[in-house]
């Protein structure tokens, strides 16, 4: 049981990495990005292609993927989403839905439907191995990275002028514009940050689990679960939501069998929603 709980907590760190970009975009723009999962898988494929083509290690390949995804995020926000943001949430939602379909089919055309995995030297290593407990190095690294990114984002939003501009845009667009804030640029910056984090999440996922072009939907559902449990827009809540989902999944598999572990996780999600409809830590992403 101790092994299951600790592994679930560490897996929750990876889940929070999957969901934190979606939480950030929702907290700042009020936009539910339906292409989030496919964009993450695209980042995973970019990391894989760079690693295979250039022979780079995983860290260098991930950094290159982050740069590519940040540029792509700016283009998507500036030339697609920003064009319809003034028309309400529904058009922007439809844009992300169409982008999701496009990316899924594009990756299928380029990479085929075969399962892939990124070579990770930590995948087979444990940092602790005893008779009753083993801790995966890969899971531990994912958890540490998730905590570092969430803490870093929170500090940036609270302590920098750039973060204050984004907070002002999140609170009141008109007031922010009257104070001289370029809100469209703030939205684009938020998407750039989201895509950078998503690229890191994609590399962690791709080096831990197998993936294929249609995996985006699976991870979009996980991101929804994490963000909804933690509270739409709360960075700290995203970390807690990931831990809750990861522990519930592995405990469900331990008690009822691996075939129903995700079912148990989403039953926990429904229970939390019934008790706290706004999530455990409902707040603006730029505040927590």
PDB file of C-alpha atoms in Angstrom:
ATOM      1  CA  UNK A   1       0.000   0.000   0.000  1.00  0.00           C
ATOM      2  CA  UNK A   2       2.878   2.413   0.820  1.00  0.00           C
ATOM      3  CA  UNK A   3       4.443   1.615  -2.552  1.00  0.00           C
ATOM      4  CA  UNK A   4       1.168   2.321  -4.365  1.00  0.00           C
ATOM      5  CA  UNK A   5       0.587   5.644  -2.576  1.00  0.00           C
ATOM      6  CA  UNK A   6       4.138   6.937  -3.156  1.00  0.00           C
ATOM      7  CA  UNK A   7       4.077   5.910  -6.814  1.00  0.00           C
ATOM      8  CA  UNK A   8       0.663   7.557  -7.166  1.00  0.00           C
ATOM      9  CA  UNK A   9       2.010  10.810  -5.710  1.00  0.00           C
ATOM     10  CA  UNK A  10       4.964  10.793  -8.116  1.00  0.00           C
ATOM     11  CA  UNK A  11       2.686   9.924 -11.054  1.00  0.00           C
ATOM     12  CA  UNK A  12       0.522  12.840  -9.943  1.00  0.00           C
ATOM     13  CA  UNK A  13       3.463  15.143 -10.583  1.00  0.00           C
ATOM     14  CA  UNK A  14       3.511  14.005 -14.209  1.00  0.00           C
ATOM     15  CA  UNK A  15      -0.260  14.456 -14.437  1.00  0.00           C
ATOM     16  CA  UNK A  16       0.020  17.979 -13.063  1.00  0.00           C
ATOM     17  CA  UNK A  17       2.568  18.765 -15.778  1.00  0.00           C
ATOM     18  CA  UNK A  18       0.017  17.636 -18.346  1.00  0.00           C
ATOM     19  CA  UNK A  19      -2.662  19.895 -16.881  1.00  0.00           C
ATOM     20  CA  UNK A  20      -0.781  23.019 -15.789  1.00  0.00           C
ATOM     21  CA  UNK A  21      -0.680  24.578 -19.276  1.00  0.00           C
ATOM     22  CA  UNK A  22      -4.428  24.174 -19.682  1.00  0.00           C
ATOM     23  CA  UNK A  23      -4.985  25.650 -16.220  1.00  0.00           C
ATOM     24  CA  UNK A  24      -2.780  28.643 -17.028  1.00  0.00           C
ATOM     25  CA  UNK A  25      -4.575  29.438 -20.287  1.00  0.00           C
ATOM     26  CA  UNK A  26      -7.982  29.112 -18.661  1.00  0.00           C
ATOM     27  CA  UNK A  27      -6.996  31.282 -15.705  1.00  0.00           C
ATOM     28  CA  UNK A  28      -5.693  34.085 -17.928  1.00  0.00           C
ATOM     29  CA  UNK A  29      -7.965  33.936 -20.980  1.00  0.00           C
ATOM     30  CA  UNK A  30     -10.949  31.949 -19.751  1.00  0.00           C
ATOM     31  CA  UNK A  31     -10.314  29.606 -22.701  1.00  0.00           C
ATOM     32  CA  UNK A  32     -10.656  25.828 -22.521  1.00  0.00           C
ATOM     33  CA  UNK A  33      -8.039  24.672 -25.019  1.00  0.00           C
ATOM     34  CA  UNK A  34      -9.395  21.510 -26.645  1.00  0.00           C
ATOM     35  CA  UNK A  35      -6.176  21.123 -28.644  1.00  0.00           C
ATOM     36  CA  UNK A  36      -4.064  20.894 -25.487  1.00  0.00           C
ATOM     37  CA  UNK A  37      -3.571  17.121 -25.631  1.00  0.00           C
ATOM     38  CA  UNK A  38      -2.681  17.070 -29.331  1.00  0.00           C
ATOM     39  CA  UNK A  39      -0.268  19.977 -28.905  1.00  0.00           C
ATOM     40  CA  UNK A  40       1.441  18.049 -26.110  1.00  0.00           C
ATOM     41  CA  UNK A  41       1.778  14.955 -28.311  1.00  0.00           C
ATOM     42  CA  UNK A  42       3.127  17.153 -31.109  1.00  0.00           C
ATOM     43  CA  UNK A  43       5.813  18.328 -28.688  1.00  0.00           C
ATOM     44  CA  UNK A  44       6.523  14.689 -27.884  1.00  0.00           C
ATOM     45  CA  UNK A  45       7.045  13.850 -31.556  1.00  0.00           C
ATOM     46  CA  UNK A  46       9.293  16.891 -32.027  1.00  0.00           C
ATOM     47  CA  UNK A  47      11.466  15.732 -29.129  1.00  0.00           C
ATOM     48  CA  UNK A  48      11.615  12.222 -30.590  1.00  0.00           C
ATOM     49  CA  UNK A  49      12.493  13.418 -34.103  1.00  0.00           C
ATOM     50  CA  UNK A  50      15.231  15.745 -32.840  1.00  0.00           C
ATOM     51  CA  UNK A  51      16.694  13.057 -30.586  1.00  0.00           C
ATOM     52  CA  UNK A  52      16.751  10.509 -33.424  1.00  0.00           C
ATOM     53  CA  UNK A  53      17.944  12.856 -36.162  1.00  0.00           C
ATOM     54  CA  UNK A  54      20.663  14.736 -34.286  1.00  0.00           C
ATOM     55  CA  UNK A  55      21.579  12.127 -31.711  1.00  0.00           C
ATOM     56  CA  UNK A  56      20.921  14.622 -28.917  1.00  0.00           C
ATOM     57  CA  UNK A  57      20.260  13.563 -25.369  1.00  0.00           C
ATOM     58  CA  UNK A  58      16.792  13.987 -23.919  1.00  0.00           C
ATOM     59  CA  UNK A  59      17.502  17.330 -22.246  1.00  0.00           C
ATOM     60  CA  UNK A  60      18.807  19.011 -25.420  1.00  0.00           C
ATOM     61  CA  UNK A  61      15.994  17.527 -27.505  1.00  0.00           C
ATOM     62  CA  UNK A  62      13.431  18.820 -25.006  1.00  0.00           C
ATOM     63  CA  UNK A  63      14.930  22.323 -25.084  1.00  0.00           C
ATOM     64  CA  UNK A  64      14.694  22.387 -28.876  1.00  0.00           C
ATOM     65  CA  UNK A  65      11.106  21.147 -28.650  1.00  0.00           C
ATOM     66  CA  UNK A  66      10.320  23.912 -26.135  1.00  0.00           C
ATOM     67  CA  UNK A  67      11.621  26.583 -28.540  1.00  0.00           C
ATOM     68  CA  UNK A  68       9.636  25.173 -31.476  1.00  0.00           C
ATOM     69  CA  UNK A  69       6.440  24.851 -29.431  1.00  0.00           C
ATOM     70  CA  UNK A  70       6.794  28.383 -28.014  1.00  0.00           C
ATOM     71  CA  UNK A  71       7.013  29.793 -31.538  1.00  0.00           C
ATOM     72  CA  UNK A  72       4.050  27.666 -32.601  1.00  0.00           C
ATOM     73  CA  UNK A  73       2.082  28.822 -29.553  1.00  0.00           C
ATOM     74  CA  UNK A  74       2.685  32.484 -30.443  1.00  0.00           C
ATOM     75  CA  UNK A  75       1.555  31.874 -34.034  1.00  0.00           C
ATOM     76  CA  UNK A  76      -1.581  30.002 -32.946  1.00  0.00           C
ATOM     77  CA  UNK A  77      -2.575  32.662 -30.428  1.00  0.00           C
ATOM     78  CA  UNK A  78      -1.708  35.699 -32.516  1.00  0.00           C
ATOM     79  CA  UNK A  79      -3.155  34.565 -35.848  1.00  0.00           C
ATOM     80  CA  UNK A  80      -5.941  32.171 -34.840  1.00  0.00           C
ATOM     81  CA  UNK A  81      -7.268  32.549 -31.306  1.00  0.00           C
ATOM     82  CA  UNK A  82      -6.793  36.328 -30.937  1.00  0.00           C
ATOM     83  CA  UNK A  83      -8.783  36.851 -34.130  1.00  0.00           C
ATOM     84  CA  UNK A  84     -11.919  35.442 -32.498  1.00  0.00           C
ATOM     85  CA  UNK A  85     -11.416  36.243 -28.791  1.00  0.00           C
ATOM     86  CA  UNK A  86     -13.505  39.415 -29.105  1.00  0.00           C
ATOM     87  CA  UNK A  87     -16.430  37.400 -30.477  1.00  0.00           C
ATOM     88  CA  UNK A  88     -16.951  35.377 -27.299  1.00  0.00           C
ATOM     89  CA  UNK A  89     -15.744  32.045 -25.922  1.00  0.00           C
ATOM     90  CA  UNK A  90     -17.583  29.764 -28.370  1.00  0.00           C
ATOM     91  CA  UNK A  91     -15.640  30.785 -31.530  1.00  0.00           C
ATOM     92  CA  UNK A  92     -12.290  30.430 -29.724  1.00  0.00           C
ATOM     93  CA  UNK A  93     -13.369  27.030 -28.409  1.00  0.00           C
ATOM     94  CA  UNK A  94     -14.258  25.930 -31.942  1.00  0.00           C
ATOM     95  CA  UNK A  95     -10.893  27.122 -33.211  1.00  0.00           C
ATOM     96  CA  UNK A  96      -9.076  24.922 -30.685  1.00  0.00           C
ATOM     97  CA  UNK A  97     -11.374  22.003 -31.542  1.00  0.00           C
ATOM     98  CA  UNK A  98     -10.580  22.366 -35.238  1.00  0.00           C
ATOM     99  CA  UNK A  99      -6.881  22.664 -34.434  1.00  0.00           C
ATOM    100  CA  UNK A 100      -7.087  19.434 -32.428  1.00  0.00           C
ATOM    101  CA  UNK A 101      -8.579  17.531 -35.381  1.00  0.00           C
ATOM    102  CA  UNK A 102      -6.020  19.010 -37.779  1.00  0.00           C
ATOM    103  CA  UNK A 103      -3.013  18.154 -35.592  1.00  0.00           C
ATOM    104  CA  UNK A 104      -4.212  14.620 -34.885  1.00  0.00           C
ATOM    105  CA  UNK A 105      -4.617  13.839 -38.584  1.00  0.00           C
ATOM    106  CA  UNK A 106      -1.375  15.595 -39.513  1.00  0.00           C
ATOM    107  CA  UNK A 107       0.614  13.519 -37.018  1.00  0.00           C
ATOM    108  CA  UNK A 108      -1.122  10.356 -38.233  1.00  0.00           C
ATOM    109  CA  UNK A 109      -0.154  11.175 -41.826  1.00  0.00           C
ATOM    110  CA  UNK A 110       3.479  11.940 -40.960  1.00  0.00           C
ATOM    111  CA  UNK A 111       4.258   9.384 -38.250  1.00  0.00           C
ATOM    112  CA  UNK A 112       1.704   6.589 -38.932  1.00  0.00           C
ATOM    113  CA  UNK A 113      -0.311   4.925 -36.168  1.00  0.00           C
ATOM    114  CA  UNK A 114       2.578   2.918 -34.703  1.00  0.00           C
ATOM    115  CA  UNK A 115       3.340   3.209 -30.995  1.00  0.00           C
ATOM    116  CA  UNK A 116       6.496   5.139 -30.156  1.00  0.00           C
ATOM    117  CA  UNK A 117       8.545   5.809 -27.034  1.00  0.00           C
ATOM    118  CA  UNK A 118      11.442   8.170 -26.412  1.00  0.00           C
ATOM    119  CA  UNK A 119      14.600   6.558 -25.096  1.00  0.00           C
ATOM    120  CA  UNK A 120      15.073   7.570 -21.469  1.00  0.00           C
ATOM    121  CA  UNK A 121      18.136   6.368 -19.522  1.00  0.00           C
ATOM    122  CA  UNK A 122      16.209   6.847 -16.267  1.00  0.00           C
ATOM    123  CA  UNK A 123      13.299   4.610 -17.290  1.00  0.00           C
ATOM    124  CA  UNK A 124      14.816   1.441 -15.870  1.00  0.00           C
ATOM    125  CA  UNK A 125      16.489   3.007 -12.834  1.00  0.00           C
ATOM    126  CA  UNK A 126      15.265   3.342  -9.261  1.00  0.00           C
ATOM    127  CA  UNK A 127      16.585   5.856  -6.760  1.00  0.00           C
ATOM    128  CA  UNK A 128      15.457   3.654  -3.861  1.00  0.00           C
ATOM    129  CA  UNK A 129      15.078  -0.126  -3.947  1.00  0.00           C
ATOM    130  CA  UNK A 130      14.182  -2.142  -0.836  1.00  0.00           C
ATOM    131  CA  UNK A 131      12.116  -5.225  -0.089  1.00  0.00           C
ATOM    132  CA  UNK A 132       8.978  -3.134   0.423  1.00  0.00           C
ATOM    133  CA  UNK A 133       9.583   0.039  -1.603  1.00  0.00           C
ATOM    134  CA  UNK A 134      11.072   1.165  -4.902  1.00  0.00           C
ATOM    135  CA  UNK A 135      10.991   4.691  -6.293  1.00  0.00           C
ATOM    136  CA  UNK A 136      11.302   5.197 -10.052  1.00  0.00           C
ATOM    137  CA  UNK A 137      13.920   7.762 -11.050  1.00  0.00           C
ATOM    138  CA  UNK A 138      11.785   8.797 -14.030  1.00  0.00           C
ATOM    139  CA  UNK A 139       8.694   9.413 -11.896  1.00  0.00           C
ATOM    140  CA  UNK A 140      10.729  11.276  -9.264  1.00  0.00           C
ATOM    141  CA  UNK A 141      12.296  13.578 -11.873  1.00  0.00           C
ATOM    142  CA  UNK A 142       8.846  14.316 -13.330  1.00  0.00           C
ATOM    143  CA  UNK A 143       7.529  15.219  -9.883  1.00  0.00           C
ATOM    144  CA  UNK A 144      10.486  17.515  -9.121  1.00  0.00           C
ATOM    145  CA  UNK A 145      10.160  19.261 -12.493  1.00  0.00           C
ATOM    146  CA  UNK A 146       6.415  19.769 -11.947  1.00  0.00           C
ATOM    147  CA  UNK A 147       6.972  21.333  -8.513  1.00  0.00           C
ATOM    148  CA  UNK A 148       9.768  23.571  -9.832  1.00  0.00           C
ATOM    149  CA  UNK A 149       7.703  24.813 -12.788  1.00  0.00           C
ATOM    150  CA  UNK A 150       4.600  25.525 -10.706  1.00  0.00           C
ATOM    151  CA  UNK A 151       6.607  27.379  -8.045  1.00  0.00           C
ATOM    152  CA  UNK A 152       8.486  29.309 -10.748  1.00  0.00           C
ATOM    153  CA  UNK A 153       5.255  30.315 -12.493  1.00  0.00           C
ATOM    154  CA  UNK A 154       3.696  31.474  -9.244  1.00  0.00           C
ATOM    155  CA  UNK A 155       6.729  33.619  -8.392  1.00  0.00           C
ATOM    156  CA  UNK A 156       6.838  35.087 -11.893  1.00  0.00           C
ATOM    157  CA  UNK A 157       3.161  36.048 -11.751  1.00  0.00           C
ATOM    158  CA  UNK A 158       3.536  37.661  -8.337  1.00  0.00           C
ATOM    159  CA  UNK A 159       6.966  39.305  -8.470  1.00  0.00           C
ATOM    160  CA  UNK A 160       7.556  40.558 -12.049  1.00  0.00           C
ATOM    161  CA  UNK A 161       6.075  43.413 -14.080  1.00  0.00           C
ATOM    162  CA  UNK A 162       5.329  40.926 -16.842  1.00  0.00           C
ATOM    163  CA  UNK A 163       3.384  38.789 -14.385  1.00  0.00           C
ATOM    164  CA  UNK A 164       1.497  41.812 -13.070  1.00  0.00           C
ATOM    165  CA  UNK A 165       0.476  42.741 -16.627  1.00  0.00           C
ATOM    166  CA  UNK A 166      -0.884  39.222 -17.156  1.00  0.00           C
ATOM    167  CA  UNK A 167      -2.692  39.362 -13.806  1.00  0.00           C
ATOM    168  CA  UNK A 168      -4.261  42.682 -14.752  1.00  0.00           C
ATOM    169  CA  UNK A 169      -5.405  41.243 -18.079  1.00  0.00           C
ATOM    170  CA  UNK A 170      -6.873  38.227 -16.296  1.00  0.00           C
ATOM    171  CA  UNK A 171      -8.781  40.393 -13.793  1.00  0.00           C
ATOM    172  CA  UNK A 172     -10.190  43.062 -16.111  1.00  0.00           C
ATOM    173  CA  UNK A 173      -9.321  43.363 -19.798  1.00  0.00           C
ATOM    174  CA  UNK A 174     -10.719  46.877 -20.246  1.00  0.00           C
ATOM    175  CA  UNK A 175      -8.998  48.260 -17.142  1.00  0.00           C
ATOM    176  CA  UNK A 176      -5.710  46.650 -18.214  1.00  0.00           C
ATOM    177  CA  UNK A 177      -5.967  48.250 -21.653  1.00  0.00           C
ATOM    178  CA  UNK A 178      -6.677  51.663 -20.079  1.00  0.00           C
ATOM    179  CA  UNK A 179      -3.486  51.246 -18.052  1.00  0.00           C
ATOM    180  CA  UNK A 180      -1.501  50.636 -21.232  1.00  0.00           C
ATOM    181  CA  UNK A 181      -1.327  46.844 -21.224  1.00  0.00           C
ATOM    182  CA  UNK A 182      -1.403  45.191 -24.639  1.00  0.00           C
ATOM    183  CA  UNK A 183      -3.896  42.476 -23.751  1.00  0.00           C
ATOM    184  CA  UNK A 184      -3.582  40.599 -27.054  1.00  0.00           C
ATOM    185  CA  UNK A 185       0.174  40.422 -26.521  1.00  0.00           C
ATOM    186  CA  UNK A 186      -0.424  39.271 -22.942  1.00  0.00           C
ATOM    187  CA  UNK A 187      -2.638  36.472 -24.259  1.00  0.00           C
ATOM    188  CA  UNK A 188       0.042  35.490 -26.767  1.00  0.00           C
ATOM    189  CA  UNK A 189       2.675  35.474 -24.002  1.00  0.00           C
ATOM    190  CA  UNK A 190       0.439  33.233 -21.896  1.00  0.00           C
ATOM    191  CA  UNK A 191       0.093  30.800 -24.798  1.00  0.00           C
ATOM    192  CA  UNK A 192       3.852  30.828 -25.364  1.00  0.00           C
ATOM    193  CA  UNK A 193       4.454  29.921 -21.716  1.00  0.00           C
ATOM    194  CA  UNK A 194       1.761  27.243 -21.936  1.00  0.00           C
ATOM    195  CA  UNK A 195       3.351  25.690 -25.036  1.00  0.00           C
ATOM    196  CA  UNK A 196       6.789  25.667 -23.429  1.00  0.00           C
ATOM    197  CA  UNK A 197       5.423  23.818 -20.409  1.00  0.00           C
ATOM    198  CA  UNK A 198       3.428  21.519 -22.688  1.00  0.00           C
ATOM    199  CA  UNK A 199       6.584  20.613 -24.615  1.00  0.00           C
ATOM    200  CA  UNK A 200       8.305  19.630 -21.358  1.00  0.00           C
ATOM    201  CA  UNK A 201       5.240  17.596 -20.364  1.00  0.00           C
ATOM    202  CA  UNK A 202       5.260  15.901 -23.770  1.00  0.00           C
ATOM    203  CA  UNK A 203       8.895  14.868 -23.372  1.00  0.00           C
ATOM    204  CA  UNK A 204       8.228  13.480 -19.899  1.00  0.00           C
ATOM    205  CA  UNK A 205       5.160  11.571 -21.089  1.00  0.00           C
ATOM    206  CA  UNK A 206       6.884  10.256 -24.214  1.00  0.00           C
ATOM    207  CA  UNK A 207       9.882   9.012 -22.235  1.00  0.00           C
ATOM    208  CA  UNK A 208       7.637   7.298 -19.672  1.00  0.00           C
ATOM    209  CA  UNK A 209       4.762   5.828 -21.718  1.00  0.00           C
ATOM    210  CA  UNK A 210       4.198   4.775 -25.314  1.00  0.00           C
ATOM    211  CA  UNK A 211       2.351   7.283 -27.485  1.00  0.00           C
ATOM    212  CA  UNK A 212       0.777   7.549 -30.944  1.00  0.00           C
ATOM    213  CA  UNK A 213      -0.927  10.332 -32.965  1.00  0.00           C
ATOM    214  CA  UNK A 214      -4.347   9.934 -31.350  1.00  0.00           C
ATOM    215  CA  UNK A 215      -2.969   9.892 -27.781  1.00  0.00           C
ATOM    216  CA  UNK A 216      -3.881  13.554 -27.440  1.00  0.00           C
ATOM    217  CA  UNK A 217      -7.484  12.779 -26.529  1.00  0.00           C
ATOM    218  CA  UNK A 218      -6.396  10.490 -23.694  1.00  0.00           C
ATOM    219  CA  UNK A 219      -4.151  13.146 -22.191  1.00  0.00           C
ATOM    220  CA  UNK A 220      -6.713  15.903 -22.745  1.00  0.00           C
ATOM    221  CA  UNK A 221      -9.096  13.917 -20.518  1.00  0.00           C
ATOM    222  CA  UNK A 222      -6.363  13.536 -17.886  1.00  0.00           C
ATOM    223  CA  UNK A 223      -5.659  17.283 -18.063  1.00  0.00           C
ATOM    224  CA  UNK A 224      -9.373  18.014 -17.622  1.00  0.00           C
ATOM    225  CA  UNK A 225      -9.485  15.720 -14.596  1.00  0.00           C
ATOM    226  CA  UNK A 226      -6.437  17.335 -13.005  1.00  0.00           C
ATOM    227  CA  UNK A 227      -7.612  20.899 -13.624  1.00  0.00           C
ATOM    228  CA  UNK A 228     -11.195  20.247 -12.525  1.00  0.00           C
ATOM    229  CA  UNK A 229     -10.141  18.519  -9.297  1.00  0.00           C
ATOM    230  CA  UNK A 230      -7.664  21.236  -8.399  1.00  0.00           C
ATOM    231  CA  UNK A 231      -9.895  24.102  -9.485  1.00  0.00           C
ATOM    232  CA  UNK A 232      -9.963  25.734 -12.908  1.00  0.00           C
ATOM    233  CA  UNK A 233      -7.211  28.326 -12.907  1.00  0.00           C
ATOM    234  CA  UNK A 234      -5.264  27.375  -9.772  1.00  0.00           C
ATOM    235  CA  UNK A 235      -1.620  26.410 -10.333  1.00  0.00           C
ATOM    236  CA  UNK A 236      -1.194  24.950  -6.848  1.00  0.00           C
ATOM    237  CA  UNK A 237      -4.555  23.203  -7.269  1.00  0.00           C
ATOM    238  CA  UNK A 238      -3.269  21.610 -10.471  1.00  0.00           C
ATOM    239  CA  UNK A 239      -0.442  19.948  -8.545  1.00  0.00           C
ATOM    240  CA  UNK A 240      -2.841  18.696  -5.874  1.00  0.00           C
ATOM    241  CA  UNK A 241      -5.319  17.596  -8.540  1.00  0.00           C
ATOM    242  CA  UNK A 242      -2.625  15.575 -10.288  1.00  0.00           C
ATOM    243  CA  UNK A 243      -1.644  13.886  -7.033  1.00  0.00           C
ATOM    244  CA  UNK A 244      -5.275  13.063  -6.194  1.00  0.00           C
ATOM    245  CA  UNK A 245      -5.859  11.602  -9.656  1.00  0.00           C
ATOM    246  CA  UNK A 246      -2.603   9.610  -9.633  1.00  0.00           C
ATOM    247  CA  UNK A 247      -3.157   8.144  -6.162  1.00  0.00           C
ATOM    248  CA  UNK A 248      -6.813   7.335  -6.930  1.00  0.00           C
ATOM    249  CA  UNK A 249      -5.816   5.589 -10.157  1.00  0.00           C
ATOM    250  CA  UNK A 250      -3.147   3.371  -8.603  1.00  0.00           C
ATOM    251  CA  UNK A 251      -5.164   2.639  -5.468  1.00  0.00           C
ATOM    252  CA  UNK A 252      -8.089   1.669  -7.700  1.00  0.00           C
ATOM    253  CA  UNK A 253      -5.826  -0.679  -9.633  1.00  0.00           C
ATOM    254  CA  UNK A 254      -4.394  -2.111  -6.403  1.00  0.00           C
ATOM    255  CA  UNK A 255      -7.821  -2.831  -4.892  1.00  0.00           C
ATOM    256  CA  UNK A 256     -10.003  -3.624  -7.922  1.00  0.00           C
ATOM    257  CA  UNK A 257      -7.519  -4.565 -10.650  1.00  0.00           C
ATOM    258  CA  UNK A 258      -5.670  -2.629 -13.332  1.00  0.00           C
ATOM    259  CA  UNK A 259      -8.572  -2.865 -15.784  1.00  0.00           C
ATOM    260  CA  UNK A 260     -10.675  -0.393 -13.799  1.00  0.00           C
ATOM    261  CA  UNK A 261      -8.030   1.903 -12.349  1.00  0.00           C
ATOM    262  CA  UNK A 262      -8.950   4.906 -14.517  1.00  0.00           C
ATOM    263  CA  UNK A 263     -12.643   4.283 -13.817  1.00  0.00           C
ATOM    264  CA  UNK A 264     -11.927   4.550 -10.092  1.00  0.00           C
ATOM    265  CA  UNK A 265      -9.951   7.746 -10.691  1.00  0.00           C
ATOM    266  CA  UNK A 266     -12.858   9.387 -12.500  1.00  0.00           C
ATOM    267  CA  UNK A 267     -15.341   8.209  -9.861  1.00  0.00           C
ATOM    268  CA  UNK A 268     -13.183  10.130  -7.361  1.00  0.00           C
ATOM    269  CA  UNK A 269     -13.341  13.094  -9.752  1.00  0.00           C
ATOM    270  CA  UNK A 270     -17.143  12.946  -9.796  1.00  0.00           C
ATOM    271  CA  UNK A 271     -17.312  12.710  -5.996  1.00  0.00           C
ATOM    272  CA  UNK A 272     -15.087  15.771  -5.609  1.00  0.00           C
ATOM    273  CA  UNK A 273     -17.217  17.679  -8.119  1.00  0.00           C
ATOM    274  CA  UNK A 274     -20.364  16.728  -6.219  1.00  0.00           C
ATOM    275  CA  UNK A 275     -18.887  18.029  -2.964  1.00  0.00           C
ATOM    276  CA  UNK A 276     -16.961  21.000  -4.402  1.00  0.00           C
ATOM    277  CA  UNK A 277     -18.253  21.910  -7.883  1.00  0.00           C
ATOM    278  CA  UNK A 278     -15.523  24.541  -8.373  1.00  0.00           C
ATOM    279  CA  UNK A 279     -12.702  22.163  -7.441  1.00  0.00           C
ATOM    280  CA  UNK A 280     -10.525  22.049  -4.357  1.00  0.00           C
ATOM    281  CA  UNK A 281      -8.677  25.323  -4.955  1.00  0.00           C
ATOM    282  CA  UNK A 282     -10.806  27.340  -7.367  1.00  0.00           C
ATOM    283  CA  UNK A 283      -8.960  30.586  -8.022  1.00  0.00           C
ATOM    284  CA  UNK A 284      -7.288  32.582 -10.735  1.00  0.00           C
ATOM    285  CA  UNK A 285      -4.217  30.884 -12.149  1.00  0.00           C
ATOM    286  CA  UNK A 286      -2.273  34.084 -11.741  1.00  0.00           C
ATOM    287  CA  UNK A 287      -2.987  34.235  -8.019  1.00  0.00           C
ATOM    288  CA  UNK A 288      -2.076  30.737  -6.830  1.00  0.00           C
TER     289      UNK A 288
END
